C-alpha cells in the first residue's frame, strides 16, 4: 500500500515503487485523500488481501533490492514489522520513515 497525503514527491515515489514491483507478484495500491493516519491505514487494510501488508509512505523511496517475498516469522503473532530506511542526508539507517509490514487485524482494531 502506498500511503500519501499530498507530499510533493508522492507521484515520483509512487511511479518508482510501481516500476520496481512490476515483475513481482505484489500489488501496488495508492491510498490518498484520507484525513488522519488511522483512516488512511484502515482504508489500506480493507483493500489488502493478506494478513500482513507492506505500507510504503510517500516520502520513502524504496530500495530496489528490497525482498518483497518477505514473510513474518514462522510463529506469527499480531505485531508489526519495521524495516530500516537509509536517511539520504546523513547516510544513517533506522526505522524512522521506513516501510512497515502492518498486521491487518491490528490496524483494523485500532480506533485512535
PDB file of C-alpha atoms in Angstrom:
ATOM      1  CA  UNK A   1       0.000   0.000   0.000  1.00  0.00           C
ATOM      2  CA  UNK A   2       1.351   3.394  -0.982  1.00  0.00           C
ATOM      3  CA  UNK A   3       0.098   5.926   1.584  1.00  0.00           C
ATOM      4  CA  UNK A   4       0.177   9.585   0.586  1.00  0.00           C
ATOM      5  CA  UNK A   5      -1.326  12.824   1.705  1.00  0.00           C
ATOM      6  CA  UNK A   6      -0.163  15.483  -0.715  1.00  0.00           C
ATOM      7  CA  UNK A   7       3.616  15.067  -0.320  1.00  0.00           C
ATOM      8  CA  UNK A   8       5.497  16.931  -3.050  1.00  0.00           C
ATOM      9  CA  UNK A   9       7.381  13.809  -4.186  1.00  0.00           C
ATOM     10  CA  UNK A  10       4.418  11.416  -3.932  1.00  0.00           C
ATOM     11  CA  UNK A  11       3.939  10.936  -7.682  1.00  0.00           C
ATOM     12  CA  UNK A  12       7.653  10.347  -8.274  1.00  0.00           C
ATOM     13  CA  UNK A  13       7.949   7.798  -5.442  1.00  0.00           C
ATOM     14  CA  UNK A  14       4.700   6.064  -6.436  1.00  0.00           C
ATOM     15  CA  UNK A  15       5.886   5.664 -10.041  1.00  0.00           C
ATOM     16  CA  UNK A  16       9.232   4.377  -8.762  1.00  0.00           C
ATOM     17  CA  UNK A  17       7.532   1.820  -6.491  1.00  0.00           C
ATOM     18  CA  UNK A  18       5.363   0.589  -9.364  1.00  0.00           C
ATOM     19  CA  UNK A  19       8.458   0.281 -11.545  1.00  0.00           C
ATOM     20  CA  UNK A  20      10.469  -1.802  -9.053  1.00  0.00           C
ATOM     21  CA  UNK A  21       7.414  -4.016  -8.346  1.00  0.00           C
ATOM     22  CA  UNK A  22       6.333  -4.542 -11.947  1.00  0.00           C
ATOM     23  CA  UNK A  23       7.838  -8.053 -12.172  1.00  0.00           C
ATOM     24  CA  UNK A  24       6.821  -9.063  -8.644  1.00  0.00           C
ATOM     25  CA  UNK A  25       3.566 -10.666  -7.508  1.00  0.00           C
ATOM     26  CA  UNK A  26       2.855  -7.772  -5.117  1.00  0.00           C
ATOM     27  CA  UNK A  27       0.039  -5.366  -5.965  1.00  0.00           C
ATOM     28  CA  UNK A  28       0.758  -1.671  -5.545  1.00  0.00           C
ATOM     29  CA  UNK A  29      -2.296   0.277  -4.416  1.00  0.00           C
ATOM     30  CA  UNK A  30      -2.272   4.015  -3.799  1.00  0.00           C
ATOM     31  CA  UNK A  31      -4.248   5.259  -0.803  1.00  0.00           C
ATOM     32  CA  UNK A  32      -4.736   9.016  -0.613  1.00  0.00           C
ATOM     33  CA  UNK A  33      -7.140  11.697   0.497  1.00  0.00           C
ATOM     34  CA  UNK A  34      -7.921  10.368   3.973  1.00  0.00           C
ATOM     35  CA  UNK A  35      -7.958  12.664   6.974  1.00  0.00           C
ATOM     36  CA  UNK A  36      -5.635  11.247   9.599  1.00  0.00           C
ATOM     37  CA  UNK A  37      -3.337   8.256   9.763  1.00  0.00           C
ATOM     38  CA  UNK A  38      -5.838   5.859  11.310  1.00  0.00           C
ATOM     39  CA  UNK A  39      -8.336   6.437   8.490  1.00  0.00           C
ATOM     40  CA  UNK A  40      -5.650   6.033   5.798  1.00  0.00           C
ATOM     41  CA  UNK A  41      -4.129   2.929   7.390  1.00  0.00           C
ATOM     42  CA  UNK A  42      -7.537   1.302   7.855  1.00  0.00           C
ATOM     43  CA  UNK A  43      -8.611   2.113   4.298  1.00  0.00           C
ATOM     44  CA  UNK A  44      -5.430   0.436   3.073  1.00  0.00           C
ATOM     45  CA  UNK A  45      -6.007  -2.589   5.326  1.00  0.00           C
ATOM     46  CA  UNK A  46      -9.514  -3.049   3.946  1.00  0.00           C
ATOM     47  CA  UNK A  47      -8.062  -3.177   0.428  1.00  0.00           C
ATOM     48  CA  UNK A  48      -5.442  -5.749   1.430  1.00  0.00           C
ATOM     49  CA  UNK A  49      -5.900  -9.432   0.694  1.00  0.00           C
ATOM     50  CA  UNK A  50      -3.201 -10.713   3.067  1.00  0.00           C
ATOM     51  CA  UNK A  51      -2.798 -10.759   6.897  1.00  0.00           C
ATOM     52  CA  UNK A  52       0.343  -8.550   6.748  1.00  0.00           C
ATOM     53  CA  UNK A  53       0.596  -5.582   4.431  1.00  0.00           C
ATOM     54  CA  UNK A  54       3.611  -3.536   3.329  1.00  0.00           C
ATOM     55  CA  UNK A  55       2.919   0.169   3.867  1.00  0.00           C
ATOM     56  CA  UNK A  56       5.133   2.477   1.841  1.00  0.00           C
ATOM     57  CA  UNK A  57       4.849   6.137   2.741  1.00  0.00           C
ATOM     58  CA  UNK A  58       5.027   8.801   0.046  1.00  0.00           C
ATOM     59  CA  UNK A  59       8.243  10.335   1.401  1.00  0.00           C
ATOM     60  CA  UNK A  60      10.042   6.998   1.071  1.00  0.00           C
ATOM     61  CA  UNK A  61      11.935   5.827  -1.985  1.00  0.00           C
ATOM     62  CA  UNK A  62      12.090   2.051  -1.614  1.00  0.00           C
ATOM     63  CA  UNK A  63      15.396   0.264  -2.049  1.00  0.00           C
ATOM     64  CA  UNK A  64      15.115  -1.566  -5.394  1.00  0.00           C
ATOM     65  CA  UNK A  65      16.653  -4.727  -3.914  1.00  0.00           C
ATOM     66  CA  UNK A  66      14.127  -4.991  -1.061  1.00  0.00           C
ATOM     67  CA  UNK A  67      12.864  -8.576  -0.776  1.00  0.00           C
ATOM     68  CA  UNK A  68       9.131  -8.270  -1.406  1.00  0.00           C
ATOM     69  CA  UNK A  69       8.807 -12.037  -0.819  1.00  0.00           C
ATOM     70  CA  UNK A  70       9.498 -11.389   2.899  1.00  0.00           C
ATOM     71  CA  UNK A  71       7.211 -13.287   5.267  1.00  0.00           C
ATOM     72  CA  UNK A  72       6.650 -12.861   9.024  1.00  0.00           C
ATOM     73  CA  UNK A  73       8.321 -15.362  11.351  1.00  0.00           C
ATOM     74  CA  UNK A  74       7.015 -18.929  11.413  1.00  0.00           C
ATOM     75  CA  UNK A  75       5.153 -18.337  14.695  1.00  0.00           C
ATOM     76  CA  UNK A  76       3.173 -15.303  13.578  1.00  0.00           C
ATOM     77  CA  UNK A  77       1.921 -13.021  16.271  1.00  0.00           C
ATOM     78  CA  UNK A  78      -0.252  -9.969  15.911  1.00  0.00           C
ATOM     79  CA  UNK A  79       2.540  -7.395  15.615  1.00  0.00           C
ATOM     80  CA  UNK A  80       4.053  -5.014  13.085  1.00  0.00           C
ATOM     81  CA  UNK A  81       7.493  -5.256  11.446  1.00  0.00           C
ATOM     82  CA  UNK A  82       9.506  -2.083  10.868  1.00  0.00           C
ATOM     83  CA  UNK A  83      12.238  -2.231   8.239  1.00  0.00           C
ATOM     84  CA  UNK A  84      15.292   0.010   8.078  1.00  0.00           C
ATOM     85  CA  UNK A  85      15.415   3.081   5.873  1.00  0.00           C
ATOM     86  CA  UNK A  86      18.511   4.997   4.843  1.00  0.00           C
ATOM     87  CA  UNK A  87      18.438   8.708   5.513  1.00  0.00           C
ATOM     88  CA  UNK A  88      19.772  10.331   2.307  1.00  0.00           C
ATOM     89  CA  UNK A  89      21.011  13.382   4.228  1.00  0.00           C
ATOM     90  CA  UNK A  90      23.301  11.680   6.753  1.00  0.00           C
ATOM     91  CA  UNK A  91      23.535   8.069   5.460  1.00  0.00           C
ATOM     92  CA  UNK A  92      22.262   6.569   8.723  1.00  0.00           C
ATOM     93  CA  UNK A  93      19.854   3.602   8.708  1.00  0.00           C
ATOM     94  CA  UNK A  94      16.978   3.248  11.169  1.00  0.00           C
ATOM     95  CA  UNK A  95      13.225   2.670  11.312  1.00  0.00           C
ATOM     96  CA  UNK A  96      12.009   6.273  11.090  1.00  0.00           C
ATOM     97  CA  UNK A  97      10.215   6.923   7.763  1.00  0.00           C
ATOM     98  CA  UNK A  98      10.739   3.271   6.823  1.00  0.00           C
ATOM     99  CA  UNK A  99       8.450   0.775   5.178  1.00  0.00           C
ATOM    100  CA  UNK A 100       6.367  -1.191   7.690  1.00  0.00           C
ATOM    101  CA  UNK A 101       4.634  -4.559   7.401  1.00  0.00           C
ATOM    102  CA  UNK A 102       1.456  -3.912   9.341  1.00  0.00           C
ATOM    103  CA  UNK A 103      -0.707  -6.673  10.743  1.00  0.00           C
ATOM    104  CA  UNK A 104      -4.073  -6.132   9.066  1.00  0.00           C
ATOM    105  CA  UNK A 105      -6.081  -7.322  12.077  1.00  0.00           C
ATOM    106  CA  UNK A 106      -4.331  -4.922  14.466  1.00  0.00           C
ATOM    107  CA  UNK A 107      -4.744  -1.993  12.079  1.00  0.00           C
ATOM    108  CA  UNK A 108      -8.473  -2.612  11.755  1.00  0.00           C
ATOM    109  CA  UNK A 109      -8.880  -2.928  15.552  1.00  0.00           C
ATOM    110  CA  UNK A 110      -7.142   0.398  16.217  1.00  0.00           C
ATOM    111  CA  UNK A 111      -9.538   3.258  16.899  1.00  0.00           C
ATOM    112  CA  UNK A 112      -7.086   6.022  17.768  1.00  0.00           C
TER     113      UNK A 112
END
